Structures are given as C-alpha cells and as structure tokens.
MMTF fields as JSON, N, C-alpha, C and O atoms, coordinates in Angstrom:
{
  "mmtfVersion": "1.0.0",
  "mmtfProducer": "UNKNOWN",
  "numBonds": 483,
  "numAtoms": 484,
  "numGroups": 121,
  "numChains": 1,
  "numModels": 1,
  "chainsPerModel": [1],
  "groupsPerChain": [121],
  "chainIdList": ["A"],
  "bondAtomList": [4, 2, 8, 6, 12, 10, 16, 14, 20, 18, 24, 22, 28, 26, 32, 30, 36, 34, 40, 38, 44, 42, 48, 46, 52, 50, 56, 54, 60, 58, 64, 62, 68, 66, 72, 70, 76, 74, 80, 78, 84, 82, 88, 86, 92, 90, 96, 94, 100, 98, 104, 102, 108, 106, 112, 110, 116, 114, 120, 118, 124, 122, 128, 126, 132, 130, 136, 134, 140, 138, 144, 142, 148, 146, 152, 150, 156, 154, 160, 158, 164, 162, 168, 166, 172, 170, 176, 174, 180, 178, 184, 182, 188, 186, 192, 190, 196, 194, 200, 198, 204, 202, 208, 206, 212, 210, 216, 214, 220, 218, 224, 222, 228, 226, 232, 230, 236, 234, 240, 238, 244, 242, 248, 246, 252, 250, 256, 254, 260, 258, 264, 262, 268, 266, 272, 270, 276, 274, 280, 278, 284, 282, 288, 286, 292, 290, 296, 294, 300, 298, 304, 302, 308, 306, 312, 310, 316, 314, 320, 318, 324, 322, 328, 326, 332, 330, 336, 334, 340, 338, 344, 342, 348, 346, 352, 350, 356, 354, 360, 358, 364, 362, 368, 366, 372, 370, 376, 374, 380, 378, 384, 382, 388, 386, 392, 390, 396, 394, 400, 398, 404, 402, 408, 406, 412, 410, 416, 414, 420, 418, 424, 422, 428, 426, 432, 430, 436, 434, 440, 438, 444, 442, 448, 446, 452, 450, 456, 454, 460, 458, 464, 462, 468, 466, 472, 470, 476, 474, 480, 478],
  "bondOrderList": [1, 1, 1, 1, 1, 1, 1, 1, 1, 1, 1, 1, 1, 1, 1, 1, 1, 1, 1, 1, 1, 1, 1, 1, 1, 1, 1, 1, 1, 1, 1, 1, 1, 1, 1, 1, 1, 1, 1, 1, 1, 1, 1, 1, 1, 1, 1, 1, 1, 1, 1, 1, 1, 1, 1, 1, 1, 1, 1, 1, 1, 1, 1, 1, 1, 1, 1, 1, 1, 1, 1, 1, 1, 1, 1, 1, 1, 1, 1, 1, 1, 1, 1, 1, 1, 1, 1, 1, 1, 1, 1, 1, 1, 1, 1, 1, 1, 1, 1, 1, 1, 1, 1, 1, 1, 1, 1, 1, 1, 1, 1, 1, 1, 1, 1, 1, 1, 1, 1, 1],
  "groupList": [{"groupName": "MET", "atomNameList": ["N", "CA", "C", "O"], "elementList": ["N", "C", "C", "O"], "formalChargeList": [0, 0, 0, 0], "bondAtomList": [1, 0, 2, 1, 3, 2], "bondOrderList": [1, 1, 2], "singleLetterCode": "M", "chemCompType": "L-PEPTIDE LINKING"}, {"groupName": "GLU", "atomNameList": ["N", "CA", "C", "O"], "elementList": ["N", "C", "C", "O"], "formalChargeList": [0, 0, 0, 0], "bondAtomList": [1, 0, 2, 1, 3, 2], "bondOrderList": [1, 1, 2], "singleLetterCode": "E", "chemCompType": "L-PEPTIDE LINKING"}, {"groupName": "ILE", "atomNameList": ["N", "CA", "C", "O"], "elementList": ["N", "C", "C", "O"], "formalChargeList": [0, 0, 0, 0], "bondAtomList": [1, 0, 2, 1, 3, 2], "bondOrderList": [1, 1, 2], "singleLetterCode": "I", "chemCompType": "L-PEPTIDE LINKING"}, {"groupName": "TRP", "atomNameList": ["N", "CA", "C", "O"], "elementList": ["N", "C", "C", "O"], "formalChargeList": [0, 0, 0, 0], "bondAtomList": [1, 0, 2, 1, 3, 2], "bondOrderList": [1, 1, 2], "singleLetterCode": "W", "chemCompType": "L-PEPTIDE LINKING"}, {"groupName": "ASN", "atomNameList": ["N", "CA", "C", "O"], "elementList": ["N", "C", "C", "O"], "formalChargeList": [0, 0, 0, 0], "bondAtomList": [1, 0, 2, 1, 3, 2], "bondOrderList": [1, 1, 2], "singleLetterCode": "N", "chemCompType": "L-PEPTIDE LINKING"}, {"groupName": "PRO", "atomNameList": ["N", "CA", "C", "O"], "elementList": ["N", "C", "C", "O"], "formalChargeList": [0, 0, 0, 0], "bondAtomList": [1, 0, 2, 1, 3, 2], "bondOrderList": [1, 1, 2], "singleLetterCode": "P", "chemCompType": "L-PEPTIDE LINKING"}, {"groupName": "ALA", "atomNameList": ["N", "CA", "C", "O"], "elementList": ["N", "C", "C", "O"], "formalChargeList": [0, 0, 0, 0], "bondAtomList": [1, 0, 2, 1, 3, 2], "bondOrderList": [1, 1, 2], "singleLetterCode": "A", "chemCompType": "L-PEPTIDE LINKING"}, {"groupName": "CYS", "atomNameList": ["N", "CA", "C", "O"], "elementList": ["N", "C", "C", "O"], "formalChargeList": [0, 0, 0, 0], "bondAtomList": [1, 0, 2, 1, 3, 2], "bondOrderList": [1, 1, 2], "singleLetterCode": "C", "chemCompType": "L-PEPTIDE LINKING"}, {"groupName": "SER", "atomNameList": ["N", "CA", "C", "O"], "elementList": ["N", "C", "C", "O"], "formalChargeList": [0, 0, 0, 0], "bondAtomList": [1, 0, 2, 1, 3, 2], "bondOrderList": [1, 1, 2], "singleLetterCode": "S", "chemCompType": "L-PEPTIDE LINKING"}, {"groupName": "LYS", "atomNameList": ["N", "CA", "C", "O"], "elementList": ["N", "C", "C", "O"], "formalChargeList": [0, 0, 0, 0], "bondAtomList": [1, 0, 2, 1, 3, 2], "bondOrderList": [1, 1, 2], "singleLetterCode": "K", "chemCompType": "L-PEPTIDE LINKING"}, {"groupName": "ARG", "atomNameList": ["N", "CA", "C", "O"], "elementList": ["N", "C", "C", "O"], "formalChargeList": [0, 0, 0, 0], "bondAtomList": [1, 0, 2, 1, 3, 2], "bondOrderList": [1, 1, 2], "singleLetterCode": "R", "chemCompType": "L-PEPTIDE LINKING"}, {"groupName": "LEU", "atomNameList": ["N", "CA", "C", "O"], "elementList": ["N", "C", "C", "O"], "formalChargeList": [0, 0, 0, 0], "bondAtomList": [1, 0, 2, 1, 3, 2], "bondOrderList": [1, 1, 2], "singleLetterCode": "L", "chemCompType": "L-PEPTIDE LINKING"}, {"groupName": "THR", "atomNameList": ["N", "CA", "C", "O"], "elementList": ["N", "C", "C", "O"], "formalChargeList": [0, 0, 0, 0], "bondAtomList": [1, 0, 2, 1, 3, 2], "bondOrderList": [1, 1, 2], "singleLetterCode": "T", "chemCompType": "L-PEPTIDE LINKING"}, {"groupName": "ASP", "atomNameList": ["N", "CA", "C", "O"], "elementList": ["N", "C", "C", "O"], "formalChargeList": [0, 0, 0, 0], "bondAtomList": [1, 0, 2, 1, 3, 2], "bondOrderList": [1, 1, 2], "singleLetterCode": "D", "chemCompType": "L-PEPTIDE LINKING"}, {"groupName": "GLY", "atomNameList": ["N", "CA", "C", "O"], "elementList": ["N", "C", "C", "O"], "formalChargeList": [0, 0, 0, 0], "bondAtomList": [1, 0, 2, 1, 3, 2], "bondOrderList": [1, 1, 2], "singleLetterCode": "G", "chemCompType": "PEPTIDE LINKING"}, {"groupName": "TYR", "atomNameList": ["N", "CA", "C", "O"], "elementList": ["N", "C", "C", "O"], "formalChargeList": [0, 0, 0, 0], "bondAtomList": [1, 0, 2, 1, 3, 2], "bondOrderList": [1, 1, 2], "singleLetterCode": "Y", "chemCompType": "L-PEPTIDE LINKING"}, {"groupName": "VAL", "atomNameList": ["N", "CA", "C", "O"], "elementList": ["N", "C", "C", "O"], "formalChargeList": [0, 0, 0, 0], "bondAtomList": [1, 0, 2, 1, 3, 2], "bondOrderList": [1, 1, 2], "singleLetterCode": "V", "chemCompType": "L-PEPTIDE LINKING"}, {"groupName": "GLN", "atomNameList": ["N", "CA", "C", "O"], "elementList": ["N", "C", "C", "O"], "formalChargeList": [0, 0, 0, 0], "bondAtomList": [1, 0, 2, 1, 3, 2], "bondOrderList": [1, 1, 2], "singleLetterCode": "Q", "chemCompType": "L-PEPTIDE LINKING"}, {"groupName": "HIS", "atomNameList": ["N", "CA", "C", "O"], "elementList": ["N", "C", "C", "O"], "formalChargeList": [0, 0, 0, 0], "bondAtomList": [1, 0, 2, 1, 3, 2], "bondOrderList": [1, 1, 2], "singleLetterCode": "H", "chemCompType": "L-PEPTIDE LINKING"}],
  "groupTypeList": [0, 1, 2, 3, 2, 4, 5, 6, 7, 8, 9, 7, 10, 8, 6, 11, 12, 11, 11, 13, 6, 1, 14, 6, 13, 15, 12, 16, 10, 10, 15, 11, 1, 13, 16, 5, 8, 5, 13, 1, 2, 10, 6, 16, 11, 13, 10, 11, 14, 11, 1, 5, 3, 13, 2, 12, 10, 12, 17, 1, 6, 6, 6, 9, 1, 11, 14, 11, 9, 13, 3, 6, 10, 13, 6, 13, 8, 10, 13, 10, 3, 2, 1, 6, 11, 6, 6, 18, 5, 9, 11, 2, 17, 10, 5, 2, 2, 12, 6, 1, 13, 14, 12, 6, 16, 16, 14, 10, 8, 1, 1, 6, 16, 10, 13, 6, 11, 9, 10, 10, 14],
  "groupIdList": [1, 2, 3, 4, 5, 6, 7, 8, 9, 10, 11, 12, 13, 14, 15, 16, 17, 18, 19, 20, 21, 22, 23, 24, 25, 26, 27, 28, 29, 30, 31, 32, 33, 34, 35, 36, 37, 38, 39, 40, 41, 42, 43, 44, 45, 46, 47, 48, 49, 50, 51, 52, 53, 54, 55, 56, 57, 58, 59, 60, 61, 62, 63, 64, 65, 66, 67, 68, 69, 70, 71, 72, 73, 74, 75, 76, 77, 78, 79, 80, 81, 82, 83, 84, 85, 86, 87, 88, 89, 90, 91, 92, 93, 94, 95, 96, 97, 98, 99, 100, 101, 102, 103, 104, 105, 106, 107, 108, 109, 110, 111, 112, 113, 114, 115, 116, 117, 118, 119, 120, 121],
  "secStructList": [7, 3, 3, 3, 3, 7, 6, 6, 7, 2, 2, 2, 2, 2, 2, 2, 2, 2, 2, 2, 2, 6, 6, 7, 7, 7, 3, 3, 3, 3, 6, 6, 6, 1, 7, 7, 7, 2, 2, 2, 2, 2, 2, 2, 2, 2, 2, 2, 6, 7, 7, 4, 4, 4, 4, 5, 7, 6, 6, 1, 2, 2, 2, 2, 2, 2, 6, 4, 4, 4, 1, 7, 7, 1, 4, 4, 4, 2, 2, 2, 2, 2, 2, 2, 2, 2, 2, 7, 4, 4, 4, 5, 7, 1, 7, 3, 3, 3, 7, 6, 6, 1, 7, 3, 3, 3, 7, 7, 1, 2, 2, 2, 2, 2, 2, 2, 2, 2, 6, 7, 7],
  "xCoordList": [18.035, 19.38, 19.465, 18.629, 20.493, 20.718, 22.143, 23.05, 22.329, 23.673, 23.954, 23.193, 25.064, 25.518, 26.399, 27.414, 26.011, 26.753, 27.067, 26.433, 28.066, 28.348, 28.131, 28.879, 27.12, 26.828, 28.012, 28.047, 28.973, 30.138, 31.17, 32.13, 30.978, 31.96, 31.694, 30.589, 32.699, 32.523, 32.268, 31.497, 32.9, 32.67, 31.225, 30.631, 30.662, 29.256, 28.336, 27.394, 28.618, 27.792, 27.881, 26.878, 29.081, 29.245, 28.449, 27.821, 28.478, 27.726, 26.226, 25.529, 25.732, 24.303, 23.931, 22.882, 24.78, 24.526, 24.412, 23.517, 25.31, 25.285, 24.046, 23.402, 23.71, 22.505, 21.272, 20.407, 21.195, 20.061, 20.036, 18.974, 21.197, 21.28, 20.826, 20.273, 21.062, 20.673, 19.255, 18.786, 18.574, 17.202, 17.097, 16.086, 18.131, 18.134, 17.153, 16.945, 16.56, 15.675, 16.521, 16.984, 16.725, 17.593, 17.135, 16.384, 17.598, 17.38, 18.746, 19.75, 18.753, 19.98, 20.026, 19.048, 21.172, 21.393, 22.576, 23.703, 22.293, 23.366, 23.953, 23.509, 24.945, 25.414, 26.108, 26.322, 26.462, 27.02, 25.914, 26.167, 24.684, 23.528, 22.758, 22.367, 22.548, 21.85, 22.929, 23.14, 23.596, 24.8, 24.459, 23.583, 25.146, 24.888, 25.343, 26.366, 24.564, 24.908, 26.033, 26.295, 26.694, 27.705, 27.144, 27.832, 25.903, 25.314, 25.097, 25.291, 24.69, 24.521, 25.867, 25.956, 26.901, 28.241, 28.687, 29.24, 28.449, 28.798, 28.075, 28.673, 26.792, 25.993, 26.548, 26.651, 26.908, 27.463, 28.821, 29.123, 29.636, 30.935, 30.746, 31.479, 29.757, 29.47, 29.077, 29.518, 28.242, 27.795, 28.955, 29.016, 29.873, 31.038, 32.085, 32.874, 32.083, 33.141, 34.459, 35.533, 34.371, 35.552, 35.608, 34.648, 36.742, 36.943, 36.811, 36.929, 36.567, 36.358, 37.529, 37.325, 38.758, 39.913, 39.982, 40.641, 39.304, 39.285, 38.427, 38.619, 37.483, 36.601, 36.83, 35.972, 37.979, 38.292, 39.138, 40.137, 38.714, 39.451, 40.54, 40.307, 41.708, 42.763, 43.46, 44.247, 43.173, 43.792, 42.96, 43.401, 41.765, 40.914, 41.547, 42.288, 41.24, 41.783, 41.42, 42.257, 40.186, 39.758, 40.585, 40.877, 40.964, 41.786, 43.153, 43.699, 43.683, 44.988, 44.886, 45.767, 43.784, 43.584, 43.461, 43.972, 42.779, 42.59, 43.829, 43.941, 44.753, 45.942, 45.641, 46.277, 44.656, 44.211, 45.331, 45.294, 46.313, 47.359, 48.127, 48.763, 48.064, 48.756, 47.85, 48.314, 46.556, 45.637, 45.873, 46.157, 45.748, 45.869, 44.737, 43.631, 45.032, 44.028, 43.821, 44.28, 43.1, 42.856, 41.473, 40.791, 41.073, 39.722, 39.453, 38.337, 40.461, 40.269, 40.043, 39.451, 40.5, 40.377, 39.185, 38.893, 38.496, 37.43, 36.358, 35.966, 35.89, 34.833, 35.301, 34.527, 36.564, 37.111, 37.034, 36.645, 37.4, 37.321, 35.877, 35.593, 34.965, 33.55, 32.99, 32.26, 33.33, 32.866, 33.421, 32.719, 34.664, 35.263, 34.522, 34.28, 34.166, 33.431, 32.048, 31.583, 31.398, 30.073, 30.177, 29.304, 31.232, 31.416, 31.903, 31.651, 32.601, 33.182, 32.835, 33.702, 31.564, 31.141, 31.936, 31.956, 32.589, 33.4, 34.528, 35.089, 34.857, 35.921, 35.486, 36.326, 34.171, 33.667, 33.902, 33.524, 34.528, 34.749, 33.395, 32.409, 33.348, 32.083, 32.286, 33.412, 31.235, 29.904, 29.882, 30.641, 29.004, 28.767, 27.38, 26.404, 27.303, 26.032, 25.673, 26.434, 24.499, 24.019, 23.133, 22.163, 23.48, 22.76, 21.622, 21.604, 20.671, 19.475, 19.755, 18.937, 20.906, 21.201, 21.858, 22.304, 21.92, 22.487, 23.957, 24.539, 24.568, 25.968, 26.052, 25.034, 27.267, 27.483, 28.813, 29.669, 28.972, 30.232, 30.574, 29.696, 31.871, 32.314, 32.397, 33.268, 31.487, 31.319, 32.18, 31.666, 33.492, 34.384, 34.764, 35.413, 34.373, 34.653, 33.369, 32.442, 33.337, 32.181, 32.0, 30.873, 33.113, 33.035, 32.361, 31.543, 32.697, 32.11, 30.613, 29.831, 30.211, 28.788, 28.051, 26.965, 28.639, 28.017, 27.926, 26.971, 28.91, 28.891, 27.671, 26.975, 27.42, 26.244, 24.952, 24.001, 24.934, 23.745, 23.467, 22.308, 24.51, 24.342, 23.738, 23.195, 23.837, 23.368, 21.918, 21.464, 21.205, 19.791, 18.955, 18.682, 18.565, 17.641, 17.72, 16.965],
  "yCoordList": [-27.726, -28.08, -29.6, -30.261, -30.135, -31.58, -31.819, -31.046, -32.897, -33.253, -34.684, -35.602, -34.854, -36.181, -36.72, -36.115, -37.856, -38.409, -39.889, -40.618, -40.292, -41.683, -41.769, -41.152, -42.525, -42.558, -42.998, -42.69, -43.703, -44.161, -43.046, -43.218, -41.919, -40.825, -39.87, -39.343, -39.649, -38.761, -37.317, -36.609, -36.873, -35.497, -35.325, -34.265, -36.365, -36.314, -36.232, -35.44, -37.052, -37.032, -35.681, -35.171, -35.096, -33.776, -32.724, -31.853, -32.809, -31.847, -31.973, -30.966, -33.204, -33.42, -32.865, -32.24, -33.09, -32.574, -31.058, -30.492, -30.4, -28.945, -28.459, -27.499, -29.114, -28.73, -28.854, -27.979, -29.95, -30.142, -29.066, -28.531, -28.748, -27.747, -26.377, -25.58, -26.112, -24.831, -24.853, -23.856, -25.994, -26.103, -26.047, -25.596, -26.5, -26.457, -27.469, -28.549, -27.09, -27.977, -28.594, -27.888, -29.905, -30.557, -31.976, -32.556, -32.525, -33.936, -34.612, -34.012, -35.869, -36.651, -37.571, -38.242, -37.59, -38.546, -39.411, -38.935, -40.684, -41.643, -42.033, -42.989, -41.284, -41.371, -42.687, -42.967, -43.498, -44.818, -45.782, -46.743, -45.523, -46.343, -45.714, -46.401, -44.405, -43.641, -42.896, -41.697, -43.636, -43.145, -42.04, -42.217, -40.908, -39.828, -40.196, -40.853, -39.76, -39.99, -39.035, -38.059, -39.31, -38.361, -36.94, -35.971, -36.809, -35.473, -34.806, -33.597, -35.59, -35.022, -34.587, -33.558, -35.36, -34.989, -33.708, -32.813, -33.615, -32.375, -31.171, -30.11, -31.34, -30.236, -29.804, -28.607, -30.763, -30.43, -29.752, -28.804, -30.228, -29.587, -28.135, -27.251, -27.894, -26.517, -25.666, -24.524, -26.233, -25.5, -25.24, -24.195, -26.207, -26.067, -25.128, -24.52, -25.018, -24.272, -25.037, -24.435, -26.372, -27.234, -28.188, -28.325, -28.84, -29.872, -31.236, -31.327, -32.309, -33.621, -34.084, -34.715, -33.778, -34.198, -33.464, -33.928, -32.318, -31.563, -32.247, -32.014, -33.087, -33.757, -35.264, -36.021, -35.698, -37.132, -37.523, -36.878, -38.588, -39.143, -40.054, -41.241, -39.501, -40.215, -41.289, -42.074, -41.328, -42.356, -43.631, -44.623, -43.613, -44.813, -45.924, -45.659, -47.17, -48.32, -48.245, -48.528, -47.868, -47.804, -46.789, -47.005, -45.691, -44.674, -45.252, -44.992, -46.032, -46.644, -47.697, -47.8, -48.492, -49.508, -48.871, -49.407, -47.727, -47.033, -46.243, -45.831, -46.036, -45.255, -43.775, -43.093, -43.272, -41.88, -40.851, -39.801, -41.14, -40.133, -39.836, -38.789, -40.758, -40.552, -39.986, -39.72, -39.8, -39.277, -37.783, -37.052, -37.35, -35.916, -35.161, -35.677, -33.937, -33.074, -31.878, -30.768, -32.151, -31.101, -31.292, -32.28, -30.345, -30.352, -31.639, -32.156, -32.15, -33.363, -34.591, -35.572, -34.547, -35.691, -35.577, -36.519, -34.445, -34.174, -35.275, -35.763, -35.659, -36.675, -38.026, -38.757, -38.352, -39.616, -39.62, -40.624, -38.508, -38.388, -38.514, -39.225, -37.822, -37.847, -39.262, -39.715, -39.96, -41.346, -42.225, -43.108, -41.998, -42.776, -42.522, -43.451, -41.261, -40.933, -41.593, -42.073, -41.614, -42.236, -43.756, -44.379, -44.342, -45.795, -46.234, -47.361, -45.335, -45.642, -44.497, -43.687, -44.419, -43.269, -43.088, -41.991, -44.136, -44.003, -42.991, -42.48, -42.706, -41.748, -40.299, -39.399, -40.064, -38.695, -38.165, -38.796, -37.003, -36.344, -36.058, -35.813, -36.089, -35.932, -35.127, -35.005, -34.589, -34.438, -33.26, -32.3, -33.36, -32.243, -31.708, -32.458, -30.413, -29.765, -28.813, -27.903, -29.035, -28.119, -27.085, -27.427, -25.821, -24.734, -24.237, -24.458, -23.56, -23.106, -22.018, -21.782, -21.349, -20.273, -20.782, -19.988, -22.13, -22.691, -23.043, -23.564, -22.765, -23.115, -24.417, -25.025, -24.823, -26.016, -25.863, -25.074, -26.636, -26.657, -28.099, -28.952, -28.351, -29.607, -29.324, -28.58, -29.923, -29.572, -30.359, -30.983, -30.342, -31.109, -30.374, -30.949, -29.117, -28.365, -27.669, -27.482, -27.291, -26.559, -25.252, -24.842, -24.601, -23.339, -23.541, -22.719, -24.628, -24.888, -25.153, -24.689, -25.897, -26.18, -24.871, -24.624, -24.051, -22.759, -21.871, -21.11, -21.969, -21.223, -21.644, -20.796, -22.944, -23.431, -22.928, -22.563, -22.914, -22.435, -20.973, -20.568, -20.18, -18.752, -18.547, -17.483, -19.561, -19.436, -19.888, -20.154, -19.969, -20.379, -19.197, -18.261, -19.259, -18.283, -16.928, -16.069],
  "zCoordList": [45.78, 46.195, 46.266, 46.883, 45.621, 45.65, 46.121, 45.812, 46.87, 47.33, 46.913, 47.22, 46.206, 45.797, 46.909, 47.255, 47.466, 48.603, 48.449, 47.686, 49.202, 49.504, 51.017, 51.775, 51.472, 52.918, 53.776, 54.968, 53.207, 53.973, 54.169, 54.92, 53.506, 53.528, 54.689, 54.821, 55.526, 56.682, 56.246, 56.894, 55.167, 54.686, 54.232, 54.429, 53.627, 53.202, 54.421, 54.448, 55.42, 56.632, 57.327, 57.824, 57.365, 57.972, 57.208, 57.811, 55.874, 55.054, 55.323, 55.443, 55.417, 55.696, 57.065, 57.22, 58.048, 59.4, 59.375, 60.002, 58.658, 58.572, 57.819, 58.241, 56.711, 55.963, 56.851, 56.846, 57.618, 58.524, 59.608, 59.928, 60.172, 61.228, 60.725, 61.484, 59.446, 58.849, 58.284, 57.735, 58.42, 57.931, 56.409, 55.871, 55.722, 54.253, 53.677, 54.23, 52.557, 51.814, 50.71, 49.815, 50.767, 49.789, 49.534, 50.318, 48.424, 48.136, 48.101, 47.719, 48.507, 48.559, 47.348, 47.019, 46.697, 45.613, 46.011, 46.15, 46.188, 46.481, 45.129, 44.492, 44.712, 43.337, 42.983, 41.804, 43.983, 43.666, 43.243, 42.515, 43.701, 43.33, 42.17, 41.227, 42.25, 41.216, 40.421, 40.598, 39.55, 38.876, 37.877, 37.031, 37.972, 37.027, 35.613, 35.42, 34.647, 33.243, 32.845, 33.548, 31.729, 31.252, 31.104, 31.423, 30.624, 30.484, 31.833, 31.965, 32.848, 34.191, 34.764, 35.433, 34.504, 34.976, 34.277, 34.916, 32.963, 32.231, 32.834, 33.019, 33.138, 33.696, 35.047, 35.318, 35.898, 37.214, 37.063, 37.788, 36.134, 35.891, 35.463, 35.904, 34.599, 34.174, 35.378, 35.511, 36.257, 37.444, 38.408, 39.055, 38.494, 39.371, 38.774, 39.498, 37.448, 36.784, 36.815, 36.842, 36.81, 36.904, 35.723, 34.964, 35.586, 34.576, 35.25, 36.472, 34.468, 35.096, 35.951, 36.988, 35.527, 36.327, 37.659, 38.589, 37.758, 39.018, 40.083, 41.277, 39.658, 40.628, 40.643, 41.098, 40.15, 40.101, 41.303, 41.623, 41.954, 43.095, 42.526, 42.298, 42.303, 41.589, 42.426, 41.896, 43.741, 44.586, 44.665, 45.246, 44.088, 44.111, 43.269, 42.323, 43.631, 42.9, 41.407, 40.549, 41.106, 39.699, 38.919, 37.743, 39.555, 38.893, 38.538, 37.466, 39.455, 39.202, 38.102, 37.249, 38.127, 37.091, 35.708, 34.725, 35.638, 34.361, 33.936, 32.782, 34.871, 34.569, 34.401, 33.598, 35.171, 35.015, 35.162, 34.52, 35.99, 36.207, 34.921, 34.798, 33.969, 32.693, 31.601, 30.492, 31.905, 30.895, 30.699, 31.647, 29.454, 29.152, 29.835, 29.992, 30.236, 30.868, 29.951, 30.219, 28.84, 27.854, 27.236, 27.509, 26.408, 25.829, 25.044, 25.066, 24.357, 23.562, 24.442, 23.992, 25.676, 26.586, 27.529, 28.265, 27.519, 28.48, 28.481, 29.541, 27.294, 27.227, 27.762, 28.38, 27.522, 28.042, 29.565, 30.162, 30.196, 31.661, 32.134, 33.098, 31.451, 31.854, 31.742, 32.624, 30.659, 30.496, 31.619, 32.111, 32.028, 33.118, 34.434, 35.205, 34.685, 35.914, 35.909, 36.942, 34.75, 34.655, 34.817, 35.421, 34.282, 34.366, 35.748, 36.175, 36.439, 37.759, 38.715, 39.043, 39.169, 39.978, 41.265, 41.823, 41.743, 42.963, 42.764, 43.734, 41.501, 41.193, 41.384, 41.403, 41.527, 41.64, 43.058, 44.045, 43.132, 44.431, 45.086, 44.391, 46.382, 47.093, 48.364, 48.847, 48.898, 48.298, 47.317, 47.454, 46.34, 45.426, 45.735, 45.771, 45.955, 46.283, 45.15, 44.823, 44.553, 43.524, 44.207, 44.884, 44.021, 44.676, 43.797, 42.586, 44.439, 43.738, 42.713, 41.824, 42.826, 41.878, 40.595, 39.767, 40.429, 39.216, 39.324, 38.373, 40.473, 40.679, 41.479, 41.81, 41.778, 42.6, 43.317, 42.914, 44.394, 45.132, 45.482, 45.607, 45.636, 46.223, 47.719, 48.17, 48.483, 49.895, 50.852, 51.78, 50.641, 51.502, 52.776, 53.65, 52.894, 54.118, 54.558, 53.77, 55.834, 56.345, 55.565, 55.287, 55.214, 54.472, 53.119, 52.706, 52.425, 51.109, 51.229, 50.399, 52.257, 52.455, 52.769, 52.245, 53.614, 53.931, 52.687, 52.533, 51.811, 50.56, 49.73, 49.171, 49.655, 48.911, 49.559, 48.868, 50.888, 51.592, 51.291, 51.203, 51.132, 50.818, 49.438, 49.139, 48.61, 47.226, 47.056, 45.944, 48.171, 48.097, 47.616, 48.368, 46.375, 45.796, 46.272, 45.817]
}
C-alpha cells in the first residue's frame, strides 16, 4: 500500500492518522518531491478507474495558467492531461492510496481511506 501525499494537506494528514490507527503497512510518497512519471500516473489512473481530468485540481494556479478548464476531456486529449499532471504535480488530487489488491482510491474522506484498508490482500 502506497499513499501519495502533500504534507501540507489536511486531508493527507487525516488519511495518515487513520492508516496509523488501523495499523496499516504503507509507504509514503511525497509526490511533489518524488514526481510520478506519466507512466506511473497512467498506472494509478487504471487502478482508480478514472481519467486524468477526474484527479486534476482545477482550482490550482497552474491549472488556470494552462487553461485546463477549456481542454477537451476525451481519449485524444488523455495524454495531454497526463503530461500536464506529470509536469505540474500540484495539480494531482490527493491523497491517492494504492491498495494491495491492485486498485486505488482518492482518500479525501474517512470512508475512502477505510475502503482502501478493506482492500488489503
């Protein structure tokens, strides 16, 4: 189990607290420092069952600078979104928890974190 976090994010800290309280075995990836590659982002999207625009923080300054709200949200545009997330990791929604069963969740609520915990092998 891996959790992608921004230590400044309260939702990330809450997720870590819950994982610790449940005795979960996990590794922390500070994704703003250890930036995921486009292939890693694709793999996480596959595990989440989501598209890149589904995990994009569109209110961030970088999103506004790139004009993301006007980008197409279709198969032809998917790689463009993924490249933007890799180039501007702050745009990635957090925390993302990869579960041991090959799935992943965006752990922004206690329920989502508990869902990831249920997926432990």
